[in-house]
Amino acid sequence: MNYSNRYAINLTNLRLKFPGEDSLIFKDLSFSVQPGEKVLMLGPSGCGKSTLLQVLSGIVPNSIELPMKADEINLPDSWGFVFQDPDTQFCMSYVDEELAFVLENLNIPRSDMAPLIEEALKRVDLHLENLHTPILELSQGMKQRLALASVLLLEPVVLFLDEPSALLDPEGTKQIWSSIKQATADKTVIIVEHKIDLIADWVDRVVLFNDHGMILADDSPSTIFKHYQEELKRYGIWYPSVWDEYKESESFKSMMHEREQVSSFEKILLNDFHGFRGTAPKIFAKKAVAKTGDWIAITGENGSGKSTLLLTLMQLLRTEGIYKVNGERVIQKKRKKQLPKGLSLVFQNPELQFVTNSIAEELTVSLHKMSKPQAVNYAADLMQLFNLPNSGTRHPYQLSTGQKRRLSVATALTPQTDILLLDEPTFGQDARNTFAILEKLEQLRVQGITILMVTHDMEIVKNFATSVWTVADGVLYTNNEMVGGVFECLHGSHLDEKHGYSK
Amino acid sequence: MLAWFTPRRETWLFKVNPALKFIIFFAFLLITLFNQNLSFAVWQAVLYGILFYGFSGYSMKKLALLSIPLAISFFSSALTIVLFGKGESVLWQWGLIKISEESIQHALLLGSKSLSFGFVGFTFLLTIQPILFFYAMMQQFRLPSKYAYSFIASFRLIPAVTEELQIRRNALKVRNIQFSRGLKGMYERLQMYTVPLFAESIRRAQRIAVAMEAKQYQMGAARTYYYPTRYSLMDGVFLTVMAIGLGVTLMLAFWR
């Protein structure tokens, strides 16, 4: 038997570094995969897992040039790669064109293309009435399945998946993994992913990396999840029982002990409230109230109007109807829309909110009313509260994803802020960062800040929110009017008994 | 926005090979550019006007709307030359303003040229599908596929960038960023918008490029085409029409 046939992939003593950095990412790393194996690579963010995936596929150094060398390197002849971001995998505008692009690259005659395209979509369970559908109209989960379909057209022996569900909501995550399992039964699959509860028992082998890009453990999933829980927790991996363990932890219990409503003062009141994009009505609320110290989770399907609701509360869109903040009616002027006092909004992409060149400046730039030393002190407090690098001189873009997200929340907190609007603040974050952000928000809530937060994560809704608003087809439903759905899953939880919601 | 650009009916101009249409229009505009004869320039503008108003297949309302920028460019380029152009036989003078026969002629020449460019440009854009244009350029005129696909991919990115611009605008409002007045404010604004948008766009472009290569796109490799484009009878019709158009305009301009 030929040596290269025994392994699907084989790599000995890989050395690799990023240009401009002193230390190597990998130092003498050896790694091999059997044909047909399903391998999951876990490790802290920044440990080089994604880079390794790119080396194993040949993207490094063929497409991305990095200085590297290896004693021996046997890479697969045919492979496919699904990336993390659903919006940056396609170069064409329509579903059929994108799949055809792959076939064009393979030099397949035009007459054979149509049946192959249809078959590829069937393999990933993507059923479209019209193949000439704009990719823009697909949900994020559907886009990832399209990415998988286009990769399957390459008839790959090995499939590389680089966090394919990191940017998907729970529904999309379910869809992409079921498609992957269905379509890749006979293939070698190598996965990097943090959200692993749907695949933990599907993979044959788990490889655990440490902070220095070294393999800490390489074993069956059951062994790894049993013996390396401490590392998994430290690296922020969403392993299957992470929420259960967190709920048992001292920090969570002490936080939730005697959790009480801060006050019954009505911070926000909506009555027959409409929000518009241009002239089109996009969101309607019959009646909704948020009180001091409420933590309201806003849930609903993609595109139902959750983010629009936040924009209307912030008065960035045209609104009609009664909207009171702190008991005062917000009147929208036609020409110059004024932002209501006390509200602040944190958008999903932190980078689009940064306006200065350092963390410290970022935290002081909105403090117009404070004297300079006061502002500096205030910023120092925030940096400590949010675990940001305390020199404060780093450029916001140089922070890690978790730090960026925490900084973006911190920037929203001026001394005047007492209502915080957040658009999926934990989205795409690892477990450690998610719990860190949630704990900070709980601290703020106890101090009397009202939190309105869009989220898809039912665990957050169950364990942190004090009430739930649901948006469906542009209509806002609050706790009391809701039948079934989210509220039912809340029903009977400890929060319910404590606060007696909706009774 | 894109829905606006659906024609009322697809005229024969739609069936012409888009790459051929581009080359021919380009050649005609070169003639327009270098021509110095007023009457020929006027007749050429008329010819392109007939194509634009008669055969683009769009409703008169939309065409009228598109005519506004054309009229503006006609008058703005013509007026300056009428009022300040050089000339011997002065018709009217007041201070710096001097209208002469020559300046009027020059103005009309320039105005017709800018009209011609507008008509041809709009006629071309209104009667092609961008994707077919790039496919035809690859197939009929051997445009390297890397250029064609980078244009096609950049079309895809336009909605994402406009959305990001909107988010950035809102984020700056929420962060309560106030800009200075005047030039300094313009500079501040430019900086506030371009840095994050560029950073994001460059990253996005890089990721798409890697994804394209991961789908085994290779520069210069032989490839097939999902949209085969070829020459048809309509291309003959188009060439004939353009040739006759050129002949007639030449005759009208120079026949004494």
PDB file of C-alpha atoms in Angstrom, chain B residues 70-209:
ATOM      1  CA  LEU B  70     -28.155  65.227 -19.497  1.00  0.00           C
ATOM      2  CA  ALA B  71     -29.784  68.649 -19.815  1.00  0.00           C
ATOM      3  CA  ILE B  72     -27.799  69.935 -16.867  1.00  0.00           C
ATOM      4  CA  SER B  73     -24.501  68.742 -18.333  1.00  0.00           C
ATOM      5  CA  PHE B  74     -25.458  70.234 -21.726  1.00  0.00           C
ATOM      6  CA  PHE B  75     -26.232  73.670 -20.313  1.00  0.00           C
ATOM      7  CA  SER B  76     -23.433  73.812 -17.786  1.00  0.00           C
ATOM      8  CA  SER B  77     -20.751  72.922 -20.319  1.00  0.00           C
ATOM      9  CA  ALA B  78     -22.278  75.108 -23.037  1.00  0.00           C
ATOM     10  CA  LEU B  79     -23.011  78.161 -20.944  1.00  0.00           C
ATOM     11  CA  THR B  80     -19.498  78.797 -19.691  1.00  0.00           C
ATOM     12  CA  ILE B  81     -18.156  78.752 -23.232  1.00  0.00           C
ATOM     13  CA  VAL B  82     -20.960  80.951 -24.572  1.00  0.00           C
ATOM     14  CA  LEU B  83     -20.300  83.595 -21.963  1.00  0.00           C
ATOM     15  CA  PHE B  84     -16.519  83.510 -21.678  1.00  0.00           C
ATOM     16  CA  GLY B  85     -15.283  81.869 -24.875  1.00  0.00           C
ATOM     17  CA  LYS B  86     -12.906  83.522 -27.308  1.00  0.00           C
ATOM     18  CA  GLY B  87     -14.181  84.929 -30.592  1.00  0.00           C
ATOM     19  CA  GLU B  88     -13.767  87.718 -33.157  1.00  0.00           C
ATOM     20  CA  SER B  89     -17.301  88.649 -34.194  1.00  0.00           C
ATOM     21  CA  VAL B  90     -18.692  89.887 -30.903  1.00  0.00           C
ATOM     22  CA  LEU B  91     -22.489  89.923 -30.595  1.00  0.00           C
ATOM     23  CA  TRP B  92     -22.845  91.262 -27.065  1.00  0.00           C
ATOM     24  CA  GLN B  93     -20.453  92.317 -24.366  1.00  0.00           C
ATOM     25  CA  TRP B  94     -20.834  93.336 -20.751  1.00  0.00           C
ATOM     26  CA  GLY B  95     -17.796  93.442 -18.513  1.00  0.00           C
ATOM     27  CA  LEU B  96     -16.082  90.074 -18.526  1.00  0.00           C
ATOM     28  CA  ILE B  97     -18.957  88.472 -20.387  1.00  0.00           C
ATOM     29  CA  LYS B  98     -18.423  88.391 -24.116  1.00  0.00           C
ATOM     30  CA  ILE B  99     -20.704  86.495 -26.434  1.00  0.00           C
ATOM     31  CA  SER B 100     -19.399  85.961 -29.923  1.00  0.00           C
ATOM     32  CA  GLU B 101     -20.456  83.844 -32.892  1.00  0.00           C
ATOM     33  CA  GLU B 102     -17.465  81.574 -32.398  1.00  0.00           C
ATOM     34  CA  SER B 103     -18.196  81.097 -28.713  1.00  0.00           C
ATOM     35  CA  ILE B 104     -21.766  80.095 -29.506  1.00  0.00           C
ATOM     36  CA  GLN B 105     -20.509  77.590 -32.065  1.00  0.00           C
ATOM     37  CA  HIS B 106     -17.972  76.193 -29.650  1.00  0.00           C
ATOM     38  CA  ALA B 107     -20.585  75.939 -26.949  1.00  0.00           C
ATOM     39  CA  LEU B 108     -22.976  74.046 -29.198  1.00  0.00           C
ATOM     40  CA  LEU B 109     -20.163  71.705 -30.271  1.00  0.00           C
ATOM     41  CA  LEU B 110     -19.228  70.945 -26.677  1.00  0.00           C
ATOM     42  CA  GLY B 111     -22.853  70.697 -25.592  1.00  0.00           C
ATOM     43  CA  SER B 112     -23.682  68.191 -28.350  1.00  0.00           C
ATOM     44  CA  LYS B 113     -20.640  66.162 -27.447  1.00  0.00           C
ATOM     45  CA  SER B 114     -21.606  65.939 -23.802  1.00  0.00           C
ATOM     46  CA  LEU B 115     -25.175  65.068 -24.834  1.00  0.00           C
ATOM     47  CA  SER B 116     -23.811  62.308 -27.101  1.00  0.00           C
ATOM     48  CA  PHE B 117     -21.774  60.826 -24.287  1.00  0.00           C
ATOM     49  CA  GLY B 118     -24.796  60.904 -22.007  1.00  0.00           C
ATOM     50  CA  PHE B 119     -27.126  59.315 -24.550  1.00  0.00           C
ATOM     51  CA  VAL B 120     -24.707  56.536 -25.471  1.00  0.00           C
ATOM     52  CA  GLY B 121     -23.741  55.850 -21.873  1.00  0.00           C
ATOM     53  CA  PHE B 122     -27.337  55.580 -20.731  1.00  0.00           C
ATOM     54  CA  THR B 123     -28.398  53.544 -23.772  1.00  0.00           C
ATOM     55  CA  PHE B 124     -25.629  51.073 -23.066  1.00  0.00           C
ATOM     56  CA  LEU B 125     -26.288  50.804 -19.328  1.00  0.00           C
ATOM     57  CA  LEU B 126     -30.039  50.521 -19.776  1.00  0.00           C
ATOM     58  CA  THR B 127     -29.875  47.743 -22.341  1.00  0.00           C
ATOM     59  CA  ILE B 128     -27.360  45.320 -20.839  1.00  0.00           C
ATOM     60  CA  GLN B 129     -27.293  42.970 -17.896  1.00  0.00           C
ATOM     61  CA  PRO B 130     -23.954  43.606 -16.195  1.00  0.00           C
ATOM     62  CA  ILE B 131     -23.248  39.917 -15.645  1.00  0.00           C
ATOM     63  CA  LEU B 132     -23.807  39.077 -19.324  1.00  0.00           C
ATOM     64  CA  PHE B 133     -21.581  41.963 -20.335  1.00  0.00           C
ATOM     65  CA  PHE B 134     -18.674  40.510 -18.357  1.00  0.00           C
ATOM     66  CA  TYR B 135     -19.356  36.994 -19.606  1.00  0.00           C
ATOM     67  CA  ALA B 136     -19.399  38.280 -23.183  1.00  0.00           C
ATOM     68  CA  MET B 137     -16.194  40.253 -22.634  1.00  0.00           C
ATOM     69  CA  MET B 138     -14.531  37.028 -21.469  1.00  0.00           C
ATOM     70  CA  GLN B 139     -15.893  34.938 -24.310  1.00  0.00           C
ATOM     71  CA  GLN B 140     -15.863  37.270 -27.304  1.00  0.00           C
ATOM     72  CA  PHE B 141     -12.973  39.571 -26.413  1.00  0.00           C
ATOM     73  CA  ARG B 142     -10.743  37.398 -24.210  1.00  0.00           C
ATOM     74  CA  LEU B 143     -10.941  39.645 -21.172  1.00  0.00           C
ATOM     75  CA  PRO B 144      -8.905  37.804 -18.470  1.00  0.00           C
ATOM     76  CA  SER B 145     -11.382  36.144 -16.124  1.00  0.00           C
ATOM     77  CA  LYS B 146      -9.775  37.668 -13.016  1.00  0.00           C
ATOM     78  CA  TYR B 147     -10.937  41.151 -14.070  1.00  0.00           C
ATOM     79  CA  ALA B 148     -14.411  39.979 -15.007  1.00  0.00           C
ATOM     80  CA  TYR B 149     -14.971  38.147 -11.726  1.00  0.00           C
ATOM     81  CA  SER B 150     -13.568  40.946  -9.607  1.00  0.00           C
ATOM     82  CA  PHE B 151     -16.129  43.305 -11.154  1.00  0.00           C
ATOM     83  CA  ILE B 152     -18.900  40.763 -10.673  1.00  0.00           C
ATOM     84  CA  ALA B 153     -17.897  40.141  -7.053  1.00  0.00           C
ATOM     85  CA  SER B 154     -17.747  43.862  -6.341  1.00  0.00           C
ATOM     86  CA  PHE B 155     -21.346  44.257  -7.521  1.00  0.00           C
ATOM     87  CA  ARG B 156     -22.277  41.761  -4.855  1.00  0.00           C
ATOM     88  CA  LEU B 157     -20.630  43.884  -2.188  1.00  0.00           C
ATOM     89  CA  ILE B 158     -22.487  47.121  -2.906  1.00  0.00           C
ATOM     90  CA  PRO B 159     -25.530  46.340  -0.712  1.00  0.00           C
ATOM     91  CA  ALA B 160     -23.285  45.290   2.184  1.00  0.00           C
ATOM     92  CA  VAL B 161     -21.304  48.522   1.992  1.00  0.00           C
ATOM     93  CA  THR B 162     -24.393  50.747   1.823  1.00  0.00           C
ATOM     94  CA  GLU B 163     -25.807  48.942   4.838  1.00  0.00           C
ATOM     95  CA  GLU B 164     -22.590  49.426   6.741  1.00  0.00           C
ATOM     96  CA  LEU B 165     -22.575  53.120   5.867  1.00  0.00           C
ATOM     97  CA  GLN B 166     -26.065  53.397   7.344  1.00  0.00           C
ATOM     98  CA  ILE B 167     -25.006  51.609  10.534  1.00  0.00           C
ATOM     99  CA  ARG B 168     -21.945  53.819  10.853  1.00  0.00           C
ATOM    100  CA  ARG B 169     -24.092  56.938  10.466  1.00  0.00           C
ATOM    101  CA  ASN B 170     -26.420  55.745  13.226  1.00  0.00           C
ATOM    102  CA  ALA B 171     -23.529  54.657  15.434  1.00  0.00           C
ATOM    103  CA  LEU B 172     -21.917  58.088  15.183  1.00  0.00           C
ATOM    104  CA  LYS B 173     -25.227  59.683  16.171  1.00  0.00           C
ATOM    105  CA  VAL B 174     -25.557  57.353  19.138  1.00  0.00           C
ATOM    106  CA  ARG B 175     -21.989  58.067  20.199  1.00  0.00           C
ATOM    107  CA  ASN B 176     -22.928  61.744  20.052  1.00  0.00           C
ATOM    108  CA  ILE B 177     -20.064  62.684  17.771  1.00  0.00           C
ATOM    109  CA  GLN B 178     -20.187  66.320  16.739  1.00  0.00           C
ATOM    110  CA  PHE B 179     -18.267  67.481  13.726  1.00  0.00           C
ATOM    111  CA  SER B 180     -16.629  70.886  13.359  1.00  0.00           C
ATOM    112  CA  ARG B 181     -17.968  73.324  10.832  1.00  0.00           C
ATOM    113  CA  GLY B 182     -16.498  73.880   7.412  1.00  0.00           C
ATOM    114  CA  LEU B 183     -13.505  72.165   5.843  1.00  0.00           C
ATOM    115  CA  LYS B 184     -12.202  70.734   9.092  1.00  0.00           C
ATOM    116  CA  GLY B 185     -15.550  69.076   9.691  1.00  0.00           C
ATOM    117  CA  MET B 186     -15.439  67.564   6.213  1.00  0.00           C
ATOM    118  CA  TYR B 187     -12.043  66.094   6.963  1.00  0.00           C
ATOM    119  CA  GLU B 188     -13.224  64.718  10.306  1.00  0.00           C
ATOM    120  CA  ARG B 189     -16.258  63.197   8.665  1.00  0.00           C
ATOM    121  CA  LEU B 190     -14.171  61.617   5.918  1.00  0.00           C
ATOM    122  CA  GLN B 191     -11.896  60.061   8.494  1.00  0.00           C
ATOM    123  CA  MET B 192     -14.739  58.823  10.694  1.00  0.00           C
ATOM    124  CA  TYR B 193     -16.427  57.098   7.794  1.00  0.00           C
ATOM    125  CA  THR B 194     -13.589  55.797   5.664  1.00  0.00           C
ATOM    126  CA  VAL B 195     -11.405  54.104   8.281  1.00  0.00           C
ATOM    127  CA  PRO B 196     -13.900  51.534   9.590  1.00  0.00           C
ATOM    128  CA  LEU B 197     -15.585  51.038   6.220  1.00  0.00           C
ATOM    129  CA  PHE B 198     -12.271  50.494   4.444  1.00  0.00           C
ATOM    130  CA  ALA B 199     -11.003  48.168   7.153  1.00  0.00           C
ATOM    131  CA  GLU B 200     -14.134  46.069   6.853  1.00  0.00           C
ATOM    132  CA  SER B 201     -14.154  46.136   3.039  1.00  0.00           C
ATOM    133  CA  ILE B 202     -10.528  45.116   2.705  1.00  0.00           C
ATOM    134  CA  ARG B 203     -11.059  42.217   5.059  1.00  0.00           C
ATOM    135  CA  ARG B 204     -14.170  41.196   3.167  1.00  0.00           C
ATOM    136  CA  ALA B 205     -12.427  41.368  -0.202  1.00  0.00           C
ATOM    137  CA  GLN B 206      -9.565  39.267   1.112  1.00  0.00           C
ATOM    138  CA  ARG B 207     -11.959  36.628   2.459  1.00  0.00           C
ATOM    139  CA  ILE B 208     -13.889  36.458  -0.793  1.00  0.00           C
ATOM    140  CA  ALA B 209     -10.667  36.086  -2.766  1.00  0.00           C
TER     141      ALA B 209
END
